[in-house]
PDB file of C-alpha atoms in Angstrom:
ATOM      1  CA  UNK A  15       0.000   0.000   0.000  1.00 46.00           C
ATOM      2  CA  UNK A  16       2.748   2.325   0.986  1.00 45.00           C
ATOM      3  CA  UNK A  17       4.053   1.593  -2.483  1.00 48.00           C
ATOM      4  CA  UNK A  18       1.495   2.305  -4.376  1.00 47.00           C
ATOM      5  CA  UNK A  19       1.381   5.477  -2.832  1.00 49.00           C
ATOM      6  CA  UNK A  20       4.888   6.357  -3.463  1.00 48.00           C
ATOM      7  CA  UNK A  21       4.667   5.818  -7.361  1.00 48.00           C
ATOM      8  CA  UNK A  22       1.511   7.489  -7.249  1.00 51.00           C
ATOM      9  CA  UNK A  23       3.013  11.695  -7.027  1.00 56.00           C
ATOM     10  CA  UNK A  24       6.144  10.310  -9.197  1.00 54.00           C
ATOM     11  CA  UNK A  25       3.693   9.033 -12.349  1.00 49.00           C
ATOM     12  CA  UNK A  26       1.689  12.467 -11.785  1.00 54.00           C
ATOM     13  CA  UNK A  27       5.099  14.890 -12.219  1.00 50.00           C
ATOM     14  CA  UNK A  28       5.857  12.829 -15.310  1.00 47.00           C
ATOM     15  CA  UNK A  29       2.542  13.318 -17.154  1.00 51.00           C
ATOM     16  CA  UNK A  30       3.044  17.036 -16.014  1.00 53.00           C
ATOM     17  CA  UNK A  31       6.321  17.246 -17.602  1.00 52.00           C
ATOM     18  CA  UNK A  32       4.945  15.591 -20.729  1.00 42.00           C
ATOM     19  CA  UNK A  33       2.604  18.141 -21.302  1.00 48.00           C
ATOM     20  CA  UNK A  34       4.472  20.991 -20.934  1.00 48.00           C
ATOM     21  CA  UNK A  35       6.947  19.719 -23.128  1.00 46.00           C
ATOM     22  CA  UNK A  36       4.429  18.967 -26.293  1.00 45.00           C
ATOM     23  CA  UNK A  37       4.391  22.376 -27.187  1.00 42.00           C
ATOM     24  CA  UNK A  38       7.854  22.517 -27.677  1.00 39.00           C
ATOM     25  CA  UNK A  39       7.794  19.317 -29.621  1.00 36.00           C
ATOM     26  CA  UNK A  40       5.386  20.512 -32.095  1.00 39.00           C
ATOM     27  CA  UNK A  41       7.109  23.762 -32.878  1.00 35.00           C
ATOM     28  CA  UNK A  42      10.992  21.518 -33.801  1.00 33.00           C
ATOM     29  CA  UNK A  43       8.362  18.975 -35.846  1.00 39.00           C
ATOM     30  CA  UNK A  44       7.198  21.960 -37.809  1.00 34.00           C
ATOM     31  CA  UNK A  45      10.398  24.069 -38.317  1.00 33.00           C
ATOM     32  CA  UNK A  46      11.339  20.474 -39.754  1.00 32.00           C
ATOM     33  CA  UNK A  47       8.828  20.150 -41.821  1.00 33.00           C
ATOM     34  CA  UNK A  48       9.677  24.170 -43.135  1.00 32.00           C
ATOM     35  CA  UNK A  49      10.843  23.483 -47.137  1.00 30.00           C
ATOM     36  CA  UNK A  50      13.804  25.430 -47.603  1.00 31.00           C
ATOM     37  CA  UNK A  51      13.545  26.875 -51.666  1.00 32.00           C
ATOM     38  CA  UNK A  52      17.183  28.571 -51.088  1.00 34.00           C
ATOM     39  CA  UNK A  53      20.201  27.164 -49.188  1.00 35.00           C
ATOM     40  CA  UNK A  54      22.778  29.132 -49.674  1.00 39.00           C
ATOM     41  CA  UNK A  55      27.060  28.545 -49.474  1.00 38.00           C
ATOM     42  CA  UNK A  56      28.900  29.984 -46.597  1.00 35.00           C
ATOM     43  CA  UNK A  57      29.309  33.345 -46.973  1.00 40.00           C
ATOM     44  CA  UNK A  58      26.549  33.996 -49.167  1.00 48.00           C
ATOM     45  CA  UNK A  59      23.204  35.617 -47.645  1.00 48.00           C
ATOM     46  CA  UNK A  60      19.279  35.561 -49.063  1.00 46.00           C
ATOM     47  CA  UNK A  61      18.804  37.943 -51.728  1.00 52.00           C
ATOM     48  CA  UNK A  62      17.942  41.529 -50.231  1.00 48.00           C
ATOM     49  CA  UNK A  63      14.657  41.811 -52.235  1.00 44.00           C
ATOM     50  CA  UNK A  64      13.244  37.983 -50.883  1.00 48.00           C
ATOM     51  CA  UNK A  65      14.129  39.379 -47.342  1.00 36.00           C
ATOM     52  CA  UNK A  66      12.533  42.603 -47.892  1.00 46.00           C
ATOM     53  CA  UNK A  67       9.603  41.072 -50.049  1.00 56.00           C
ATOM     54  CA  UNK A  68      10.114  43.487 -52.379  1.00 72.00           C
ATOM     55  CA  UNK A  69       7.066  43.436 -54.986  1.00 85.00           C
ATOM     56  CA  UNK A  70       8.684  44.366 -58.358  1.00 90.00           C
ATOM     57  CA  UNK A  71      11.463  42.328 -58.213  1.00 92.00           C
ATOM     58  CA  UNK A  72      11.029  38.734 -57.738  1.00 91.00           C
ATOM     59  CA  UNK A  73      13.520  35.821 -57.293  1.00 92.00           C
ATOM     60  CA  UNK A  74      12.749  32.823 -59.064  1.00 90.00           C
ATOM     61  CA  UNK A  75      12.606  29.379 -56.598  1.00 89.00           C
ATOM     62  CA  UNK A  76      14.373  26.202 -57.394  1.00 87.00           C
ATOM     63  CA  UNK A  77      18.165  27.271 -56.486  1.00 88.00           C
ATOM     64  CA  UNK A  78      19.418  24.989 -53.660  1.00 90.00           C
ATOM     65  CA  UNK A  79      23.041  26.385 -53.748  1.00 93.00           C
ATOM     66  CA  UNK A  80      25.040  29.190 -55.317  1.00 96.00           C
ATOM     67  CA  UNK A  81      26.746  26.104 -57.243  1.00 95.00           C
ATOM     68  CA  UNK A  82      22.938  24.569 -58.550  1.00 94.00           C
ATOM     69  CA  UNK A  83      22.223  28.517 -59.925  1.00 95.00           C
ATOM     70  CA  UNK A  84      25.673  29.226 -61.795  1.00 96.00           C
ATOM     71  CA  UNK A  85      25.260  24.707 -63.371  1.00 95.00           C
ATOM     72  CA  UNK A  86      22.445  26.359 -65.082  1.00 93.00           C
ATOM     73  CA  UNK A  87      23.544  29.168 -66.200  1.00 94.00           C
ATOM     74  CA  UNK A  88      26.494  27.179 -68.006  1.00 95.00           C
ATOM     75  CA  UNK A  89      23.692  24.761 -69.107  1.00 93.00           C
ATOM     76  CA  UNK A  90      23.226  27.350 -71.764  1.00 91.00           C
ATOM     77  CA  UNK A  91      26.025  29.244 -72.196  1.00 93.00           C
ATOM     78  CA  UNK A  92      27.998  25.739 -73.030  1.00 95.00           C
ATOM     79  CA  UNK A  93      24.500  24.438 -74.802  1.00 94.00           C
ATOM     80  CA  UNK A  94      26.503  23.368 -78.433  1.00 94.00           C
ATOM     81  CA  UNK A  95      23.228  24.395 -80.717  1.00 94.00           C
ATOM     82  CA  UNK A  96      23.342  28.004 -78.471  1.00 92.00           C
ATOM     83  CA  UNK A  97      26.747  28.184 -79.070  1.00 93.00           C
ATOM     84  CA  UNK A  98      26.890  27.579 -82.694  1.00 95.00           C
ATOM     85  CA  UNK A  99      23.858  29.757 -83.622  1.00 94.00           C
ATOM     86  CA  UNK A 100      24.983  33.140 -81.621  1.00 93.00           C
ATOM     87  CA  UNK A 101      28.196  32.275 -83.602  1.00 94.00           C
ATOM     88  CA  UNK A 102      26.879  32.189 -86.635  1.00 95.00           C
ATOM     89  CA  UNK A 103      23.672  32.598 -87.758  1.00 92.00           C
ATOM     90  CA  UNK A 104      22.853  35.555 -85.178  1.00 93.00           C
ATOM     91  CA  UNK A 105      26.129  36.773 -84.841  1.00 95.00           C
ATOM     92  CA  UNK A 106      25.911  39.618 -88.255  1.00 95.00           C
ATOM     93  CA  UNK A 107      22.776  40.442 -87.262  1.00 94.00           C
ATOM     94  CA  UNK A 108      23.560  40.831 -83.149  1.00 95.00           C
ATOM     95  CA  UNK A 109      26.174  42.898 -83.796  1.00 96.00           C
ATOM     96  CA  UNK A 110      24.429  45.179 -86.743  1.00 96.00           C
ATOM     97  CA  UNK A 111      21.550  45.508 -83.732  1.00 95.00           C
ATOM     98  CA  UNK A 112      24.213  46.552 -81.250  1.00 96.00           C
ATOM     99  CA  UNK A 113      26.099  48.702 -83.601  1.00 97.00           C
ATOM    100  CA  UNK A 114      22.533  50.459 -83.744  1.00 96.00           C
ATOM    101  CA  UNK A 115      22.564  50.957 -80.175  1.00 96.00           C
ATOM    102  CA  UNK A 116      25.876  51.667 -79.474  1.00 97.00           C
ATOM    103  CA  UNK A 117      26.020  54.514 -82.443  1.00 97.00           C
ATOM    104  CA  UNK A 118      22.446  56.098 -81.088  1.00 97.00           C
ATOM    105  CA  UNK A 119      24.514  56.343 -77.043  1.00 97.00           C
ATOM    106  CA  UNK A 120      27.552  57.844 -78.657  1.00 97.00           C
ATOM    107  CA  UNK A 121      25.253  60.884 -80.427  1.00 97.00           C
ATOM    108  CA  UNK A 122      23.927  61.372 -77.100  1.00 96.00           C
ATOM    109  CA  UNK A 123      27.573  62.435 -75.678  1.00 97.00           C
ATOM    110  CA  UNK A 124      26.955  58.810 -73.114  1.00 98.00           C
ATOM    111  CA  UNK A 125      29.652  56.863 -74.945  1.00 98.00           C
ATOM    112  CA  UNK A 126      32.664  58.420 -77.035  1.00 97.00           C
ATOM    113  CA  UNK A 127      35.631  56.744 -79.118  1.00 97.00           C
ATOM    114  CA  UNK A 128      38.065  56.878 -76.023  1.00 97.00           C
ATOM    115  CA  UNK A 129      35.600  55.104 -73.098  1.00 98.00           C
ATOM    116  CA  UNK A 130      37.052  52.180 -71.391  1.00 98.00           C
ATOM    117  CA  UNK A 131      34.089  49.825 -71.580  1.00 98.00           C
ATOM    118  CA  UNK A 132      32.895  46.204 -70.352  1.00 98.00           C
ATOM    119  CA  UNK A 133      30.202  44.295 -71.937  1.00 98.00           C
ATOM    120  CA  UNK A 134      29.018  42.362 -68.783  1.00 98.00           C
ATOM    121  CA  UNK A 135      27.481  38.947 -69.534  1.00 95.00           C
ATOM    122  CA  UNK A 136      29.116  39.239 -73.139  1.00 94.00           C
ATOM    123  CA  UNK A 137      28.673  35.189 -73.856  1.00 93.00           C
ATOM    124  CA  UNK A 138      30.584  35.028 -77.137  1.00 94.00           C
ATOM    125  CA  UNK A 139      31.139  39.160 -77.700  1.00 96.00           C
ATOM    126  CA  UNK A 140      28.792  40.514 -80.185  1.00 96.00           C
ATOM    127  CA  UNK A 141      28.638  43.103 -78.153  1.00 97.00           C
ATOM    128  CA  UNK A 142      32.177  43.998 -78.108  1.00 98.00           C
ATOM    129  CA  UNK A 143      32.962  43.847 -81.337  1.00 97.00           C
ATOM    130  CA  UNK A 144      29.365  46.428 -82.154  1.00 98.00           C
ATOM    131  CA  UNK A 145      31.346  48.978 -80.099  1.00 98.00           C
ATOM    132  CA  UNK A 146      34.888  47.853 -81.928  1.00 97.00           C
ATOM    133  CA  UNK A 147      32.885  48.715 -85.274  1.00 97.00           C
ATOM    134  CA  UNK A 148      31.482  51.929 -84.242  1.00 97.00           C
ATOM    135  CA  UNK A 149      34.859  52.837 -82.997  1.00 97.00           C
ATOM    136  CA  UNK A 150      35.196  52.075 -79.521  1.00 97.00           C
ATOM    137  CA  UNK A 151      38.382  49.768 -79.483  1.00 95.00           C
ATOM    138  CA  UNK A 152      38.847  49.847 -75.776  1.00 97.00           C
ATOM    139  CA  UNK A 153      36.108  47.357 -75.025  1.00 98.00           C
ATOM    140  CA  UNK A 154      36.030  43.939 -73.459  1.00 98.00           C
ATOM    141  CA  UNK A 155      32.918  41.100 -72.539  1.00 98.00           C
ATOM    142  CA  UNK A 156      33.033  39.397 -69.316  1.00 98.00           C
ATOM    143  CA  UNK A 157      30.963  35.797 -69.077  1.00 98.00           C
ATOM    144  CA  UNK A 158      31.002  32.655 -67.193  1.00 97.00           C
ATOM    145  CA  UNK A 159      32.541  30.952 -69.591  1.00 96.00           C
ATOM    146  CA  UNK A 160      36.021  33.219 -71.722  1.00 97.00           C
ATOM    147  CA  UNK A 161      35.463  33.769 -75.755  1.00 96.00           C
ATOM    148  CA  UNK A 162      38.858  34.934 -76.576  1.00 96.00           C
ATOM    149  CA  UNK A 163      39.837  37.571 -77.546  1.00 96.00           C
ATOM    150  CA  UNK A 164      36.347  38.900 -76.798  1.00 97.00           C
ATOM    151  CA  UNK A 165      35.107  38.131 -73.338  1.00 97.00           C
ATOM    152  CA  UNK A 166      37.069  37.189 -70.723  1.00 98.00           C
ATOM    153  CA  UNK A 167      36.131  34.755 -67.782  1.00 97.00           C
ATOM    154  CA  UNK A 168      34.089  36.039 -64.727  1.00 97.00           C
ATOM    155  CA  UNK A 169      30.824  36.344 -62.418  1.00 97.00           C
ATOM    156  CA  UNK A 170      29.228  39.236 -62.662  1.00 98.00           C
ATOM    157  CA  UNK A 171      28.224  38.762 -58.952  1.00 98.00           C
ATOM    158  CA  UNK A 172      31.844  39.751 -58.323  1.00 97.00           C
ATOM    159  CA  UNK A 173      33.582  41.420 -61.439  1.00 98.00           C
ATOM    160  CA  UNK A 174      37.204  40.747 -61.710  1.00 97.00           C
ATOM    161  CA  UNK A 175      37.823  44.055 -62.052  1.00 98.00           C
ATOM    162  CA  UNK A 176      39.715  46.755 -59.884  1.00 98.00           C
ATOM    163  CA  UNK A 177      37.480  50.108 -58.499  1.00 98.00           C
ATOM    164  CA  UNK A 178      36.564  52.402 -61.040  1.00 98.00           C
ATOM    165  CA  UNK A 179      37.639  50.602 -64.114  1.00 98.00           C
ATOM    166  CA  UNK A 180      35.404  51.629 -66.638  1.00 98.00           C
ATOM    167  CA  UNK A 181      33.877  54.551 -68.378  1.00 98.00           C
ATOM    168  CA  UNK A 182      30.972  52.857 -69.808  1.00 98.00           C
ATOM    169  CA  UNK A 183      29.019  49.236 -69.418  1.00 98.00           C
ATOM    170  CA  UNK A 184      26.714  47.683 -71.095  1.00 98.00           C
ATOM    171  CA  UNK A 185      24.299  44.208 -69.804  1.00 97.00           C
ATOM    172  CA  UNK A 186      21.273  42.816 -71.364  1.00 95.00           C
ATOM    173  CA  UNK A 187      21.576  40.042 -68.565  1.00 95.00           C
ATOM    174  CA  UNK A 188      19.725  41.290 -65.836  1.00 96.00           C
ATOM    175  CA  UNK A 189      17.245  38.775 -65.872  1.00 94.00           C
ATOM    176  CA  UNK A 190      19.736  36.478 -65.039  1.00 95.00           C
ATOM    177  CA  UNK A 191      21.209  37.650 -61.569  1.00 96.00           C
ATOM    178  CA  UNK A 192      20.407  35.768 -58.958  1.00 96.00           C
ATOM    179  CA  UNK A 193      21.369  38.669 -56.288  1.00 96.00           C
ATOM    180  CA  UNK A 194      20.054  41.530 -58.416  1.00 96.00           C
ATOM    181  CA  UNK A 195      21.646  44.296 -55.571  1.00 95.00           C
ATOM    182  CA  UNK A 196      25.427  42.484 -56.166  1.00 97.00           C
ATOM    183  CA  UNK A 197      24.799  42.271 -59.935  1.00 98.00           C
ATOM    184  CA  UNK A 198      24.327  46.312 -59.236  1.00 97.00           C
ATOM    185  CA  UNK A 199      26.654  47.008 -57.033  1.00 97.00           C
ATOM    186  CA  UNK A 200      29.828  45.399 -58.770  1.00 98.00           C
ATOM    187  CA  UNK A 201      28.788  47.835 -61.637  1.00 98.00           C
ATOM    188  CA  UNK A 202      28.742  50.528 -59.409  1.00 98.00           C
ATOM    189  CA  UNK A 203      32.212  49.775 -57.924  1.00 98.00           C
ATOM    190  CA  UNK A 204      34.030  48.832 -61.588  1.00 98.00           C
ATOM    191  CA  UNK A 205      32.659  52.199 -63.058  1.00 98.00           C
ATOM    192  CA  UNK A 206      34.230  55.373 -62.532  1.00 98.00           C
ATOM    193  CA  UNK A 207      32.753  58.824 -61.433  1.00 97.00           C
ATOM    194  CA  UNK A 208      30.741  59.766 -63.630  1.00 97.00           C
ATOM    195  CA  UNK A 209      30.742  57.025 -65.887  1.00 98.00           C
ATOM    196  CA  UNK A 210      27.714  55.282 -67.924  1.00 98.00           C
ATOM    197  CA  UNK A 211      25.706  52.540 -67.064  1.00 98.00           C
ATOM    198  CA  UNK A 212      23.562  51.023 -70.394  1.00 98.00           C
ATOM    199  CA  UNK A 213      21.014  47.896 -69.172  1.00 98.00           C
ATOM    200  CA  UNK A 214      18.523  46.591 -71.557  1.00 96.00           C
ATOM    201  CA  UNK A 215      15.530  44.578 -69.450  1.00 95.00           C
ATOM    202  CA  UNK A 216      12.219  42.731 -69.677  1.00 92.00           C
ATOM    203  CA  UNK A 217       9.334  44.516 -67.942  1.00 91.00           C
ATOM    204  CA  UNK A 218       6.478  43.889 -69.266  1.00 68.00           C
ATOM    205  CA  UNK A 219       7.131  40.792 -71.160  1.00 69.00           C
ATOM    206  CA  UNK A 220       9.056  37.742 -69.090  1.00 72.00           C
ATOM    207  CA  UNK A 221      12.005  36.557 -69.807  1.00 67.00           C
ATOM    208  CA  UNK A 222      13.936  32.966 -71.146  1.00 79.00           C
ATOM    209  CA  UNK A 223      13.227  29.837 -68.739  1.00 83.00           C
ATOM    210  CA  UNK A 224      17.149  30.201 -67.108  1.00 88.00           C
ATOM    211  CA  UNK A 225      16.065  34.197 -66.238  1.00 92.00           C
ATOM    212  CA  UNK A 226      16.686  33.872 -61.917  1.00 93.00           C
ATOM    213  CA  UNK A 227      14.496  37.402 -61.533  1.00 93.00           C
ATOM    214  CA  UNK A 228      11.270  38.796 -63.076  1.00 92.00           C
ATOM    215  CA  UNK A 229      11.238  42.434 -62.979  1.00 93.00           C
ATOM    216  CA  UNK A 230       7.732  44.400 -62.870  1.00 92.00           C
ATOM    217  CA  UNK A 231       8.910  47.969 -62.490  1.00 93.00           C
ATOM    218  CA  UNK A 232      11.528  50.301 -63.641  1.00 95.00           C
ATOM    219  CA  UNK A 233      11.648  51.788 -60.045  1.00 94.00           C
ATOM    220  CA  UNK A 234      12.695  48.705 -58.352  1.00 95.00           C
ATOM    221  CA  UNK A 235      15.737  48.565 -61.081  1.00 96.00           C
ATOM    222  CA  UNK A 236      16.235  51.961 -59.719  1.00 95.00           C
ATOM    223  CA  UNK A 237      16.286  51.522 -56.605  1.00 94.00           C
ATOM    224  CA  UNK A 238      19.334  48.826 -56.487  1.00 96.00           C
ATOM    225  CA  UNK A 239      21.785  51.780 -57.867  1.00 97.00           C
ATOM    226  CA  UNK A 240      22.275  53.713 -54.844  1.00 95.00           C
ATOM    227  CA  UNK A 241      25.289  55.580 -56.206  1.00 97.00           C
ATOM    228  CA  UNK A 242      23.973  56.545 -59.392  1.00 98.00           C
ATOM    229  CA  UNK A 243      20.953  58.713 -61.078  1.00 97.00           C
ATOM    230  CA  UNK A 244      19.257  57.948 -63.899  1.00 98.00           C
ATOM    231  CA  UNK A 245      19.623  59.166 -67.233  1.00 98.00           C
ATOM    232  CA  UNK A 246      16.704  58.118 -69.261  1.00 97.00           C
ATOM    233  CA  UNK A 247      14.292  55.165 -69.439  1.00 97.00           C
ATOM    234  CA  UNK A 248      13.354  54.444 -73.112  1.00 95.00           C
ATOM    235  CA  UNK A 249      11.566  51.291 -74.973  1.00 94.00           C
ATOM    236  CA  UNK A 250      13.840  49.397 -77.309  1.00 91.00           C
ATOM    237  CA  UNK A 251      13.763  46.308 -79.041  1.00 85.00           C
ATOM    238  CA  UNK A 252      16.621  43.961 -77.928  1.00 80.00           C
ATOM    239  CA  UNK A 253      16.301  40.621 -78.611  1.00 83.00           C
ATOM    240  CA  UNK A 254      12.981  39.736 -75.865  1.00 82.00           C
ATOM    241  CA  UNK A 255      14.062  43.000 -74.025  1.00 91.00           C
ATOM    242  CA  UNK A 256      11.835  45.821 -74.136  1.00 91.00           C
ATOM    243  CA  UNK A 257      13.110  48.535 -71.722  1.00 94.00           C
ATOM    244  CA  UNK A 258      16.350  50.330 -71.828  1.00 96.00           C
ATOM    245  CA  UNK A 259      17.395  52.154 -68.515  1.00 98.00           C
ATOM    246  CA  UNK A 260      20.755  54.509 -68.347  1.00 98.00           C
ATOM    247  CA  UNK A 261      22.509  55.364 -65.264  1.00 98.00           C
ATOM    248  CA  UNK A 262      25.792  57.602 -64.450  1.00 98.00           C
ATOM    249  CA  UNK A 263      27.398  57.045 -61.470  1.00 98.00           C
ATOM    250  CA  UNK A 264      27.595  60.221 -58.999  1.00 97.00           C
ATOM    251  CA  UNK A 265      30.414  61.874 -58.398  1.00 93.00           C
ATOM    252  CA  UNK A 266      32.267  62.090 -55.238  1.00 80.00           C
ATOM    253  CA  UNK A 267      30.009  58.415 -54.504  1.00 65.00           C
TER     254      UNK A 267
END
């Protein structure tokens, strides 16, 4: 009897104890069952704009590591068929486009013979060698993967490029930055006071099926270049892009 007794207080603390613990249970069980759409490499944090939920520029899911994002991106810079048509086939008319484009900056005093310029995102260099025909000979691409003598090999996430580099450069590959503020501020940092920013983007169209951001405003483009103003915002017709924006970088930034 005095047994019974005994076990009795010890069986009602444990009960007690179980029940204030299954709270705490439930909450590890469900930050287990969390899916996790981004895990990133050490060093690397969440895009700014998916912290700040920032509604006109949107990261697209599906990357599970820096390393996952820049295997597709090569999936289609290295893609033979892509390869062979942007060297051939597209590669007159690219450049005749470009040339276009390049000609139009340089009448409005944004772009002259003797700017230092970088093509970011350059893939094989049409690009380059539109400003090399219009005159600019001090012009170089920069890709994932090199095109010599054209484009030379580097992430545009971090340029391999010393401070204030550049007078002038030139991306239609947006679209494809994973972390749209570093894709920014590298271009910020490589181009000199003063100097001329050139980005052709899809707003209200979206972009090709390895794009890694959908933009929906001009203003949130805007809004990534801290250190520059903007120059003009005009519709062009480059190649699925629809919007060209123009920045020069501050003085004294």
């Amino acid at each position: 009897m005095k047994q019974t007794k005994t076990k009795l207080p010890i069986l009602k603390y444990f009960l007690i104890s179980v029940f204030l613990s299954l709270p705490l249970v439930l909450f590890f069980c469900l930050q287990l069952r969390k899916p996790s759409s981004v895990v990133l490499p050490v060093g690397k944090s969440l895009p700014e704009n998916l912290i700040a939920g920032e509604p006109d520029l949107r990261i697209r899911p599906g990357y599970k590591s820096y390393e996952s994002y820049i295997q597709r991106q090569l999936n289609k810079t290295l893609n033979p068929r892509l390869r062979k048509i942007w060297t051939t086939r597209d590669w007159d008319r690219k450049i005749q486009v470009f040339s276009r484009f390049f000609a139009d900056l340089k009448r409005q005093g944004l772009l002259s013979n003797s700017s230092r310029c970088l093509c970011v995102g350059a893939r094989v260099g049409q690009e380059v060698e539109a400003l090399k025909r219009v005159g600019v000979s001090s012009s170089v691409g920069m890709d994932l993967v090199p095109y010599p003598p054209l484009v030379v090999k580097g992430d545009f996430h971090h340029q391999p490029f010393d401070d204030e580099t550049f007078d002038f450069e030139f991306s239609n590959v947006f679209d494809h930055a994973l972390y749209p503020e570093k894709f920014a501020g590298e271009i910020e940092r490589t181009l000199r006071p003063g100097g001329v920013c050139v980005l052709h983007v899809a707003v209200s169209r979206r972009s090709d099926k390895y794009s890694a951001n959908d933009l929906y405003n001009v203003e949130a483009l805007v809004r990534l270049f801290r250190r520059s103003e903007v120059v003009h915002v005009r519709k062009v017709d480059g190649f699925g892009l629809d919007t060209e924006v123009a920045f020069r970088k501050k003085t004294g930034s």
